PDB file of C-alpha atoms in Angstrom:
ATOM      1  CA  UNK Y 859     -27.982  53.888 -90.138  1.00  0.00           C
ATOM      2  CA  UNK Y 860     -26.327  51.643 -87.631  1.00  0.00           C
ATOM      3  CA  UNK Y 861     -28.415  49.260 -85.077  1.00  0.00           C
ATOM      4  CA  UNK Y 862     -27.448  48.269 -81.290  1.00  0.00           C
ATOM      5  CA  UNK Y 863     -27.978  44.503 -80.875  1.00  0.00           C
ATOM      6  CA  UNK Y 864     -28.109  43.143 -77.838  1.00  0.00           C
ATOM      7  CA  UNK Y 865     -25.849  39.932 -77.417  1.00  0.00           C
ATOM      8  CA  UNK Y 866     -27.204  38.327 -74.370  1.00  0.00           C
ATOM      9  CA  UNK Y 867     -29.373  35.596 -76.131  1.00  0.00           C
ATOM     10  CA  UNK Y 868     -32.046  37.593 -77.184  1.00  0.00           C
ATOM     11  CA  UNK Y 869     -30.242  39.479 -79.663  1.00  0.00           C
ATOM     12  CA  UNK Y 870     -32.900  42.019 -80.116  1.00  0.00           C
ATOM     13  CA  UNK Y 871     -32.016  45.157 -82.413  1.00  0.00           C
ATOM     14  CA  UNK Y 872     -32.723  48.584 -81.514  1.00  0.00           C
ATOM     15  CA  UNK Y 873     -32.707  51.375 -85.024  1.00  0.00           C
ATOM     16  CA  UNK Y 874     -29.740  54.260 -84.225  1.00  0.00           C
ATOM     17  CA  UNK Y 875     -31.920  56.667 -86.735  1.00  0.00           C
ATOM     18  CA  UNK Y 876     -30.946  60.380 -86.956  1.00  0.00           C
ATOM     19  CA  UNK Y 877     -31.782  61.859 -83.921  1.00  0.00           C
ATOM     20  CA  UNK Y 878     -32.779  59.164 -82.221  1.00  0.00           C
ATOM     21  CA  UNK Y 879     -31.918  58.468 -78.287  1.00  0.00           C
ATOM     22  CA  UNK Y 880     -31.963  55.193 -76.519  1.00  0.00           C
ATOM     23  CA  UNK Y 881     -31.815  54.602 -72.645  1.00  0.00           C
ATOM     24  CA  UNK Y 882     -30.215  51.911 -71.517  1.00  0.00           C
ATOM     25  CA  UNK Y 883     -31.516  50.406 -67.892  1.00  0.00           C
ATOM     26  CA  UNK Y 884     -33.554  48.844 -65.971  1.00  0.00           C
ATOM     27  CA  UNK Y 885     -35.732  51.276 -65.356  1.00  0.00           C
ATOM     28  CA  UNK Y 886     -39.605  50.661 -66.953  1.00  0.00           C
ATOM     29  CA  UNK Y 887     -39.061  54.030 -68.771  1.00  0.00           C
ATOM     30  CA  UNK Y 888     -35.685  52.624 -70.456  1.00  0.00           C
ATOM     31  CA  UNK Y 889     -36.048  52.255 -74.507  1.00  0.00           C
ATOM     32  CA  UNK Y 890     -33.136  49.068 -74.108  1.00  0.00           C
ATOM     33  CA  UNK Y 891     -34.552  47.909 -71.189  1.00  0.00           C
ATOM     34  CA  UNK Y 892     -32.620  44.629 -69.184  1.00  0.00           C
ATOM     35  CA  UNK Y 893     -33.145  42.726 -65.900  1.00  0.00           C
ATOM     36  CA  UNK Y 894     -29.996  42.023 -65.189  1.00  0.00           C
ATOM     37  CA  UNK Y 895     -29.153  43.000 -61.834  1.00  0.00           C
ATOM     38  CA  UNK Y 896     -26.021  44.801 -62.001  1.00  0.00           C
ATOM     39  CA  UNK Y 897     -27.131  46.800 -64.421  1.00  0.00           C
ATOM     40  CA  UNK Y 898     -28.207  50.220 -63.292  1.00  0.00           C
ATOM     41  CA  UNK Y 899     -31.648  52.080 -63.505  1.00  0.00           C
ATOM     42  CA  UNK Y 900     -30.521  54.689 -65.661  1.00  0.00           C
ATOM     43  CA  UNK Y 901     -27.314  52.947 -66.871  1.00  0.00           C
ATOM     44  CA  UNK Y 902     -26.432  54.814 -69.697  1.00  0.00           C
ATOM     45  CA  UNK Y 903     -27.660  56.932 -73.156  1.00  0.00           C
ATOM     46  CA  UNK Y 904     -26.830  56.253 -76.981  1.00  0.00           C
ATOM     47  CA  UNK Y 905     -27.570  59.022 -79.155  1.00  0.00           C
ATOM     48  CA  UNK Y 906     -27.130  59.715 -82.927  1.00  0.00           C
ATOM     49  CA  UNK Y 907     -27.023  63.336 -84.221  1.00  0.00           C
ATOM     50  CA  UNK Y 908     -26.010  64.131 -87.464  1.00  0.00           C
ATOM     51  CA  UNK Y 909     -24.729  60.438 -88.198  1.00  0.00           C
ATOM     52  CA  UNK Y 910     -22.383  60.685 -85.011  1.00  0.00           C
ATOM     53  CA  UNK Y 911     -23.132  57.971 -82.504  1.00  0.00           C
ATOM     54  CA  UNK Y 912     -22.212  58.242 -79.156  1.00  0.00           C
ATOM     55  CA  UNK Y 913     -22.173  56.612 -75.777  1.00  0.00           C
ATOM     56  CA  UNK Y 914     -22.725  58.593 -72.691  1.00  0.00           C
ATOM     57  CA  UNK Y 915     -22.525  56.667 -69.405  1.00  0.00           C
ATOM     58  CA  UNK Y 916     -24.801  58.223 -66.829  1.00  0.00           C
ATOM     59  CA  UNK Y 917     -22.976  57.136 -63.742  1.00  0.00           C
ATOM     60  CA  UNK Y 918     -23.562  53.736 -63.546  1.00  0.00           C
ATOM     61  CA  UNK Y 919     -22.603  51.709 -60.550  1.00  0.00           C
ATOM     62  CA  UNK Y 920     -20.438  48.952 -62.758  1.00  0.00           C
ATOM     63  CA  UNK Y 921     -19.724  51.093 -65.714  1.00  0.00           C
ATOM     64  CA  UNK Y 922     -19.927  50.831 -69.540  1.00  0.00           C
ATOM     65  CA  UNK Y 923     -17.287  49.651 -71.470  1.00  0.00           C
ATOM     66  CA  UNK Y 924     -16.291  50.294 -75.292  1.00  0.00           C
ATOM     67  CA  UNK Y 925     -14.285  47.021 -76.754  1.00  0.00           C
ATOM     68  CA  UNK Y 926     -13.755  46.493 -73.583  1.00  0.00           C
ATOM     69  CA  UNK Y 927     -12.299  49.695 -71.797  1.00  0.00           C
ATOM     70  CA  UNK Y 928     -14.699  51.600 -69.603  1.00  0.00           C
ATOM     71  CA  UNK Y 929     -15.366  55.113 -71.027  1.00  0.00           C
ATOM     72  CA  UNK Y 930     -17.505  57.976 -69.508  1.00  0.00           C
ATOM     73  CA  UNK Y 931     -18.258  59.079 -73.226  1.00  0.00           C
ATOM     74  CA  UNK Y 932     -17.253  57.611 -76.377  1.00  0.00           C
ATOM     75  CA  UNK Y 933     -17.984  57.928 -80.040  1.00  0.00           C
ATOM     76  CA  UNK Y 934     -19.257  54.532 -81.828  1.00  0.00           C
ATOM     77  CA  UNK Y 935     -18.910  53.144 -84.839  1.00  0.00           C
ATOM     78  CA  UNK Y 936     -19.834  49.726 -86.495  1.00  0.00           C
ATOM     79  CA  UNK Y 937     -18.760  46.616 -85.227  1.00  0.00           C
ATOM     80  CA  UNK Y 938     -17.623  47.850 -82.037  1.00  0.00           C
ATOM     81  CA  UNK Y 939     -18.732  45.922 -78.311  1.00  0.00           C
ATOM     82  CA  UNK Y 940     -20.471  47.912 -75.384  1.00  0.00           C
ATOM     83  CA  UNK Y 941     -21.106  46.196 -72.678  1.00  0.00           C
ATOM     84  CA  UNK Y 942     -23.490  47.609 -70.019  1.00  0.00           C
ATOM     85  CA  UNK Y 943     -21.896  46.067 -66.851  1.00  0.00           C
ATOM     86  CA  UNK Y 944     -22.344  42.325 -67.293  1.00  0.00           C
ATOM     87  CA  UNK Y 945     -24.759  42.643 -70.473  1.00  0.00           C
ATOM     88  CA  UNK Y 946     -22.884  42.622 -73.915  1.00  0.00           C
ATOM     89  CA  UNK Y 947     -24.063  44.445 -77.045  1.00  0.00           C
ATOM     90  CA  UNK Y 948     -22.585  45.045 -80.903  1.00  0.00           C
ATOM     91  CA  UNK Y 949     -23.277  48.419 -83.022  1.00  0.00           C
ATOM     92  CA  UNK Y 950     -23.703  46.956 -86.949  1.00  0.00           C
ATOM     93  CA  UNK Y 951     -25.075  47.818 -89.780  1.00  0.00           C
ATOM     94  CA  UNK Y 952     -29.311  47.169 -90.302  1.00  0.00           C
ATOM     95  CA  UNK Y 953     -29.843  43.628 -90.876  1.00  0.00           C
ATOM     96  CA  UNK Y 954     -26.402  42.476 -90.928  1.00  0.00           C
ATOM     97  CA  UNK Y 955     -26.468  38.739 -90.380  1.00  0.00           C
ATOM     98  CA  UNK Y 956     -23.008  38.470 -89.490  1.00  0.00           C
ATOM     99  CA  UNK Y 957     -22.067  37.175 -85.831  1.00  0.00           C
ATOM    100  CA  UNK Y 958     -19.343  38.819 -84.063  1.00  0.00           C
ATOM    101  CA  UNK Y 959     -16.744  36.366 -83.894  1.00  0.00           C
ATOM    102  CA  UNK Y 960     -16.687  35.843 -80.184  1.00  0.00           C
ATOM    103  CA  UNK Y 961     -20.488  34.289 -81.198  1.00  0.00           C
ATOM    104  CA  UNK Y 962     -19.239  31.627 -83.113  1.00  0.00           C
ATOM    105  CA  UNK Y 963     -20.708  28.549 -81.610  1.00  0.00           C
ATOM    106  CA  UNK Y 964     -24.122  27.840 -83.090  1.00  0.00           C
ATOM    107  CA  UNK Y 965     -25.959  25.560 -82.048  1.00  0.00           C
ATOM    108  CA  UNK Y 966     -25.165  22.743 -84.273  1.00  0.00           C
ATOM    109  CA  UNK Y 967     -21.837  22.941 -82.554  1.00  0.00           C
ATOM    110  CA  UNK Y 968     -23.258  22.870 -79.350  1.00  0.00           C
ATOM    111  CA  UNK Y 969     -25.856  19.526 -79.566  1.00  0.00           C
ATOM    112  CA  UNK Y 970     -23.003  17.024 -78.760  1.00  0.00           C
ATOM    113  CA  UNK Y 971     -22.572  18.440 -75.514  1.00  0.00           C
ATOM    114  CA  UNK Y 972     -26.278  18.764 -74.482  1.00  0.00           C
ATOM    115  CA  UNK Y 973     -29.385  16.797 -73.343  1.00  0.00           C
ATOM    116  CA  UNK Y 974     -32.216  16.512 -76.606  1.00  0.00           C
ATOM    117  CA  UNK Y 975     -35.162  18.150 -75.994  1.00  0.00           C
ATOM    118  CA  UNK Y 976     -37.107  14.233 -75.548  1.00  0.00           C
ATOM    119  CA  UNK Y 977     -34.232  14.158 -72.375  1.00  0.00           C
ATOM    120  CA  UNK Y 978     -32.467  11.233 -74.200  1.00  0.00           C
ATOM    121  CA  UNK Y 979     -28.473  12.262 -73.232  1.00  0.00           C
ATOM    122  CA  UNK Y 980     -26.201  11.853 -75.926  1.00  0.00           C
ATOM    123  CA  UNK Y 981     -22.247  10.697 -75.824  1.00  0.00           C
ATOM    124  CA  UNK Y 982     -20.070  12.752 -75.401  1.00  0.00           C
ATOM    125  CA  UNK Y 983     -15.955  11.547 -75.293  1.00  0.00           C
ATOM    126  CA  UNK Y 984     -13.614  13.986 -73.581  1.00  0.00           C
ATOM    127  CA  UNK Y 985     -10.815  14.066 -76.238  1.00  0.00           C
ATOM    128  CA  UNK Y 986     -14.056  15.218 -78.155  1.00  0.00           C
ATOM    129  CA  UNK Y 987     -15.552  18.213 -76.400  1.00  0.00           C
ATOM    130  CA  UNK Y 988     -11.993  20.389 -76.856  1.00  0.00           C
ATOM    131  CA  UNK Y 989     -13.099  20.273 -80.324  1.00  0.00           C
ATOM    132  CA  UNK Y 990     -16.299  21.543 -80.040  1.00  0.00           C
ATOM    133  CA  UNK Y 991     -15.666  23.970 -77.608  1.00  0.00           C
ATOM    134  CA  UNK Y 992     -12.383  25.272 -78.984  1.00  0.00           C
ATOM    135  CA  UNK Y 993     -13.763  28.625 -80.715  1.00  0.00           C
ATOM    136  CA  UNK Y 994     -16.042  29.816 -77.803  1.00  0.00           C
ATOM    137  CA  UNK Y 995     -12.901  29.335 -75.266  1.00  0.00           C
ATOM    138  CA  UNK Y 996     -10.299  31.106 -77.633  1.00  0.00           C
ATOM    139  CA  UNK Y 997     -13.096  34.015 -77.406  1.00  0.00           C
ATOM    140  CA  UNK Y 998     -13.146  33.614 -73.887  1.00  0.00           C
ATOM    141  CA  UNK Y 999      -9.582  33.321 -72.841  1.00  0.00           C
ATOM    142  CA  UNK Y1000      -8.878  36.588 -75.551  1.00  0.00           C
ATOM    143  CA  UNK Y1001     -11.244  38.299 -72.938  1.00  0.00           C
ATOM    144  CA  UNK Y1002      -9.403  37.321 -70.231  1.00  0.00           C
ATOM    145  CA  UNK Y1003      -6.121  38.333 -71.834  1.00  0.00           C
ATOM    146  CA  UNK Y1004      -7.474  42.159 -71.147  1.00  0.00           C
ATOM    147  CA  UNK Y1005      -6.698  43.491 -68.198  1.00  0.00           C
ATOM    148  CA  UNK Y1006      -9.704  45.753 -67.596  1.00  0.00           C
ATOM    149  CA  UNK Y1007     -11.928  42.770 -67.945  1.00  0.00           C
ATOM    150  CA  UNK Y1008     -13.574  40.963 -65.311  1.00  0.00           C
ATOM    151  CA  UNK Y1009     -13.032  37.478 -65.716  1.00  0.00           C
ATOM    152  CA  UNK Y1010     -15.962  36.110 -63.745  1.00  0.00           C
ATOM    153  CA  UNK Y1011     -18.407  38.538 -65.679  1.00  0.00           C
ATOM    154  CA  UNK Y1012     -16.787  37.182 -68.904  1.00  0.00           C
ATOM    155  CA  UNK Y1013     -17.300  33.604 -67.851  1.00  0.00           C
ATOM    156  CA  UNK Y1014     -20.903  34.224 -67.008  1.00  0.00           C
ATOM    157  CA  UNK Y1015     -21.579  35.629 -70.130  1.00  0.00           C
ATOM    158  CA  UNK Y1016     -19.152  33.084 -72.106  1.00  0.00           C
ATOM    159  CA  UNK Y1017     -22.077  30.661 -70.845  1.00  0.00           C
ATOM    160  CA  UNK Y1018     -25.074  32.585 -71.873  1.00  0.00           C
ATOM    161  CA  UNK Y1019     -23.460  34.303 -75.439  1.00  0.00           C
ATOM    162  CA  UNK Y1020     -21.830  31.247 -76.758  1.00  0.00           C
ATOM    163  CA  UNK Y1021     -22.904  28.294 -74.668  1.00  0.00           C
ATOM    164  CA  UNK Y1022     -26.999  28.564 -75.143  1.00  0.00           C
ATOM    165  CA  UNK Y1023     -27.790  28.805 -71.632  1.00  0.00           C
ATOM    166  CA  UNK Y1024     -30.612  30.847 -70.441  1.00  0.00           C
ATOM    167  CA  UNK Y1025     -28.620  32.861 -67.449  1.00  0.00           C
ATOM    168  CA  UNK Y1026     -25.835  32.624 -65.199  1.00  0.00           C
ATOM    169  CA  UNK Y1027     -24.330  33.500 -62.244  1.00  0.00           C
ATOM    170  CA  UNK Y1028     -21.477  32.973 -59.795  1.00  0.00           C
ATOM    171  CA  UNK Y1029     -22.601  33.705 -55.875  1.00  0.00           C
ATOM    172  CA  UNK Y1030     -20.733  32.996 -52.735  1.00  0.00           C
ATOM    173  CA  UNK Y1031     -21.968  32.372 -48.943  1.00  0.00           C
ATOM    174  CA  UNK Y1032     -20.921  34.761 -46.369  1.00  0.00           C
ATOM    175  CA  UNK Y1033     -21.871  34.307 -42.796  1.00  0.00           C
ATOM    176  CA  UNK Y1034     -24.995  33.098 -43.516  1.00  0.00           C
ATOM    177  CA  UNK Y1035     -25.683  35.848 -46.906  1.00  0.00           C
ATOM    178  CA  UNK Y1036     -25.761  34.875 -50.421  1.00  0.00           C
ATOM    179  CA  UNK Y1037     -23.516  37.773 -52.274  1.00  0.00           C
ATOM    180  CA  UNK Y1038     -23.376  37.730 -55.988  1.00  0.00           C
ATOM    181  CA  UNK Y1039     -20.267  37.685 -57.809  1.00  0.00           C
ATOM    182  CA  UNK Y1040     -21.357  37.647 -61.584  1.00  0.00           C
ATOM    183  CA  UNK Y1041     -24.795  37.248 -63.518  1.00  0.00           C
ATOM    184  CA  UNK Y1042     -25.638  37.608 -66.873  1.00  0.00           C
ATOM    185  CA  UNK Y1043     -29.075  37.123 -68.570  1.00  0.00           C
ATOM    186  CA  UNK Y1044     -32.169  35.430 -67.076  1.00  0.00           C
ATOM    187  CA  UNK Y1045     -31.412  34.970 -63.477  1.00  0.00           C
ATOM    188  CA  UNK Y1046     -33.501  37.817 -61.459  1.00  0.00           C
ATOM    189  CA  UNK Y1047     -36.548  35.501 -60.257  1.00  0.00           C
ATOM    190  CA  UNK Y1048     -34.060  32.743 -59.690  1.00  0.00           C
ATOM    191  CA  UNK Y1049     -32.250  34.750 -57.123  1.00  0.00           C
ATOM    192  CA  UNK Y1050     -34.722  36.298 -55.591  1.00  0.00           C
ATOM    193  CA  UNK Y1051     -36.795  32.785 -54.508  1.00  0.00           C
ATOM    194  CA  UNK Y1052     -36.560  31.737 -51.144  1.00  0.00           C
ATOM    195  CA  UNK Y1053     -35.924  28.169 -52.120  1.00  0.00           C
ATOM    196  CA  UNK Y1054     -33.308  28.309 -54.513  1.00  0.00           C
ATOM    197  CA  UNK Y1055     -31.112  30.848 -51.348  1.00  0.00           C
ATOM    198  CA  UNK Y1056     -32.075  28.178 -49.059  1.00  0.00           C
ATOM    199  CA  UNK Y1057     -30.062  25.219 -51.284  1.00  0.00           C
ATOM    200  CA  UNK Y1058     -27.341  27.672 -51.868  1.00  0.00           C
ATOM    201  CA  UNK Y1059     -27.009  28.297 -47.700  1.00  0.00           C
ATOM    202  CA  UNK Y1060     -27.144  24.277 -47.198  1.00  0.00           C
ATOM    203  CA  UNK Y1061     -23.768  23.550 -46.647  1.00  0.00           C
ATOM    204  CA  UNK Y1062     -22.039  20.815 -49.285  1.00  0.00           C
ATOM    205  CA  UNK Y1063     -21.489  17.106 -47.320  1.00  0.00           C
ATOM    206  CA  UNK Y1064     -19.825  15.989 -50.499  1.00  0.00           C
ATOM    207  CA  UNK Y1065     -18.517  18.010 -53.516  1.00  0.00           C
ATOM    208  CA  UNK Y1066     -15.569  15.808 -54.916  1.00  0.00           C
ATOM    209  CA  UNK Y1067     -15.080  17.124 -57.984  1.00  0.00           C
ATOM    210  CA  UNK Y1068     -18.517  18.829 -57.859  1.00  0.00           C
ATOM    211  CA  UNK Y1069     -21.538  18.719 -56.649  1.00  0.00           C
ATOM    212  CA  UNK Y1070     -24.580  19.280 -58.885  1.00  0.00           C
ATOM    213  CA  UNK Y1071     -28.341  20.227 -57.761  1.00  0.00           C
ATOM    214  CA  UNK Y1072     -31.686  20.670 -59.878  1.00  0.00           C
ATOM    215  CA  UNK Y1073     -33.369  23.775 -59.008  1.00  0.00           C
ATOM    216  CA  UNK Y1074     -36.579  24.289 -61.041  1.00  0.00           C
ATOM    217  CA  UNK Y1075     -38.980  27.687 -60.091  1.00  0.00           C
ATOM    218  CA  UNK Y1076     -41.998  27.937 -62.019  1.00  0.00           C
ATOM    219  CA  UNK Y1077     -40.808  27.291 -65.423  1.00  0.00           C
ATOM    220  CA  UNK Y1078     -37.423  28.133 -64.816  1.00  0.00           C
ATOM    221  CA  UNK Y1079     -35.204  24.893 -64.573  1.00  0.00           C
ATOM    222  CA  UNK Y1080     -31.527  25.306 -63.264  1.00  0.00           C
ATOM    223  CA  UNK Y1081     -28.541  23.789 -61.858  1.00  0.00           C
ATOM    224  CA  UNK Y1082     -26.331  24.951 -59.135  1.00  0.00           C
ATOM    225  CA  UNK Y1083     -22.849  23.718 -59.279  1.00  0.00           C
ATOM    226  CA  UNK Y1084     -20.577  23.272 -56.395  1.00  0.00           C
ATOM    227  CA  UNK Y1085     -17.008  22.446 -55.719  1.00  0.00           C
ATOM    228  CA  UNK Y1086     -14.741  23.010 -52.860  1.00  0.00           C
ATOM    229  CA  UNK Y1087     -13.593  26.370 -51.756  1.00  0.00           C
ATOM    230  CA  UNK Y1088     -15.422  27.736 -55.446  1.00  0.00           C
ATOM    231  CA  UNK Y1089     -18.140  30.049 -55.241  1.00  0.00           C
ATOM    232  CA  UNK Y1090     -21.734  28.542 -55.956  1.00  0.00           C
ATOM    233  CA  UNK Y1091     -22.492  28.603 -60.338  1.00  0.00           C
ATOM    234  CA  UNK Y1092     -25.812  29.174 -61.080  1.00  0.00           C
ATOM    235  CA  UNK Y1093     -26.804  28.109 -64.647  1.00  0.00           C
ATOM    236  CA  UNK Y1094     -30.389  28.461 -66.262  1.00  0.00           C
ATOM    237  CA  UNK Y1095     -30.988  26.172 -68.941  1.00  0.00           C
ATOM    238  CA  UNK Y1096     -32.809  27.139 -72.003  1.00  0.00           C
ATOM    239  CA  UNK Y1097     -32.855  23.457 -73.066  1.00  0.00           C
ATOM    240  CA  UNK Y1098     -31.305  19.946 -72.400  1.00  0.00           C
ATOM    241  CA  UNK Y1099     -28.762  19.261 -69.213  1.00  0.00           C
ATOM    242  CA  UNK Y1100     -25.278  19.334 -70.334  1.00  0.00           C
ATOM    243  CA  UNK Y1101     -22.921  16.418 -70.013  1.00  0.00           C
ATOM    244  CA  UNK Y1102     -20.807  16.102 -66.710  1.00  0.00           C
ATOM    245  CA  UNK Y1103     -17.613  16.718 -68.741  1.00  0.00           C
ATOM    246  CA  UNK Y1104     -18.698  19.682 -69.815  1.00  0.00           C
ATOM    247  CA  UNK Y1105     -19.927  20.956 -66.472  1.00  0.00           C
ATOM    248  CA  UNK Y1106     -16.686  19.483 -65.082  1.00  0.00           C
ATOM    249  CA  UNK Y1107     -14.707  22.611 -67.505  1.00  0.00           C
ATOM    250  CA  UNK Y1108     -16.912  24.841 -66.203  1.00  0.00           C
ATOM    251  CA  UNK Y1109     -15.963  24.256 -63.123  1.00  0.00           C
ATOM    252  CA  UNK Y1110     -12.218  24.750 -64.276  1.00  0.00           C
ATOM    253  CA  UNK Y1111     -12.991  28.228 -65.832  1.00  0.00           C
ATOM    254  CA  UNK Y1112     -14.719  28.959 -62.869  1.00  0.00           C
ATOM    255  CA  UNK Y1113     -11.709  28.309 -60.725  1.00  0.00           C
ATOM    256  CA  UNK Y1114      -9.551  30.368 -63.240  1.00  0.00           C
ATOM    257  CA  UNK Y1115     -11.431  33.346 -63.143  1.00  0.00           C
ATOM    258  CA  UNK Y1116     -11.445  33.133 -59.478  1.00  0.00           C
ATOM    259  CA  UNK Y1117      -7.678  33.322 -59.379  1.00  0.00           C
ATOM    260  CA  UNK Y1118      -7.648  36.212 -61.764  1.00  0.00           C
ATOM    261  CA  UNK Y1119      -9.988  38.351 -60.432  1.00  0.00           C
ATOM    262  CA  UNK Y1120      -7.617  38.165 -57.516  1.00  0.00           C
ATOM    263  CA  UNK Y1121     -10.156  36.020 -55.283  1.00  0.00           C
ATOM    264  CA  UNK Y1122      -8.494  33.311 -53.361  1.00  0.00           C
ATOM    265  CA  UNK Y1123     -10.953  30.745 -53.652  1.00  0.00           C
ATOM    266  CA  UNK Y1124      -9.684  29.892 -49.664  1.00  0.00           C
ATOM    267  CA  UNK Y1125     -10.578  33.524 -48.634  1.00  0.00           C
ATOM    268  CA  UNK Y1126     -13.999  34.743 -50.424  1.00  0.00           C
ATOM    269  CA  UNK Y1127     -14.198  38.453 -51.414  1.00  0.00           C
ATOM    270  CA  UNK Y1128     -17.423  38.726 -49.083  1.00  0.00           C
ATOM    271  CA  UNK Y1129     -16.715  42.328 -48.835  1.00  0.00           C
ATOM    272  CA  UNK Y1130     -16.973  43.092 -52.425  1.00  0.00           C
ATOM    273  CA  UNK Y1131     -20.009  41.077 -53.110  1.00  0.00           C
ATOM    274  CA  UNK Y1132     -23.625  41.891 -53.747  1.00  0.00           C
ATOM    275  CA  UNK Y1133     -26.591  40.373 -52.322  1.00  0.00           C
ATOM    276  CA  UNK Y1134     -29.121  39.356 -54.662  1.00  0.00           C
TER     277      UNK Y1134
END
């Protein structure tokens, strides 16, 4: 017996018995339910029959992927990655306590870089974040090195899978419309408050190198990052701030997957977007 787990923070396990079926959506009906919103209502069904499991995608608007090719239907088999438009998952074996690599940082790698949970805000030296950080980005650019991939849905998750945060999400401003670019995990209520689209339509006076602003909804708290001719990033924090220097190389991978999803940052892919 193999089990789906979901990689998107949560990592919550779903049983592939014999016979068994599980939806994948958004839909309230959905046994792997997500609120991601590029994710479809009826995204896609995993079935196992006769110790065969397989992936069926059930014409999804941003596809499934298999180890990172997109697939209509594909057999599975331990160890491999689906990823259910921006949301990531791993087929293992029950109980199998081994991380996939590209979820190497734990969090004892990460507390350098972040605020404690008392809000005291420990040191961090640049020459020492590359360090930390170097694992999670050799994931992350290995992603990137894959055509089929898209790199600002790999960033996005890159911050949720092996950074700690509680969401993210890359949006851009339109004439006057907030279109979404990326998201992955906890973002939904976020995007659809009034407040937080009304900070992301105030235009930036000053965003040399960035500009950074608190956004807290309920008991939400986030930070939207700015920096000329970038799209907005949208993180949701599941605990302390992170350092400037390490927001500052977000704001470089940012720019990087910009350029390779073929996105001048000078002339926004409007057209393509999404509104929350």
């Amino acid at each position: 017996m193999l089990e789906l787990v979901l990689l998107d923070g949560t990592e919550r396990r779903f049983p592939l018995e014999e016979s068994a079926e599980l939806m994948v959506g958004v839909a309230a009906n959905c046994n792997v339910r997500f609120t991601a919103v590029d994710v479809s209502r009826a995204h896609a069904l995993i079935t196992c029959q006769r110790g065969k499991v397989v992936v069926l995608d059930l014409g999804s608007t941003n596809g499934t992927f298999v180890n990172g090719r997109r697939i209509k239907e594909a057999e599975l088999h331990a160890g491999d990655f689906i990823r259910f438009s921006s949301v990531m998952a791993q087929l293992t074996p029950p109980g199998d306590p081994t991380r996939a690599p590209r979820e190497s940082s734990s969090s004892g790698e990460r507390s350098p870089l972040t605020a404690g949970q008392t809000g005291e805000r420990r040191q961090t030296t640049s020459d020492r974040m590359p360090m930390i950080l170097q694992d999670s980005l050799t994931s992350l650019l290995g992603r990137w090195a894959n055509p089929s991939e898209v790199a600002t849905l790999a960033l996005t998750e890159w911050l949720v899978q092996q950074r700690g945060h509680r969401g993210a999400a890359a949006l851009e401003v339109v004439s006057s419309e907030v279109l979404l670019t990326a998201t992955h995990g906890d973002v939904v209520s976020l995007l659809e408050d009034s407040g937080v689209r009304g900070t992301l339509l105030d235009p930036v006076v000053r965003a040399e190198p960035f500009e950074v602003v608190e956004i807290q909804v309920a008991a939400l708290k986030a930070l939207a990052v700015k920096a000329p001719t970038l799209p907005w990033l949208l993180i949701v924090l599941s605990r302390g701030t992170p350092e400037s220097t390490e927001l500052g190389l977000y704001v470089r991978l940012l720019a990087v997957a910009s350029r390779l999803d073929g996105q001048a940052p000078a002339h926004p892919r409007g057209s393509r977007g999404k509104k929350p």
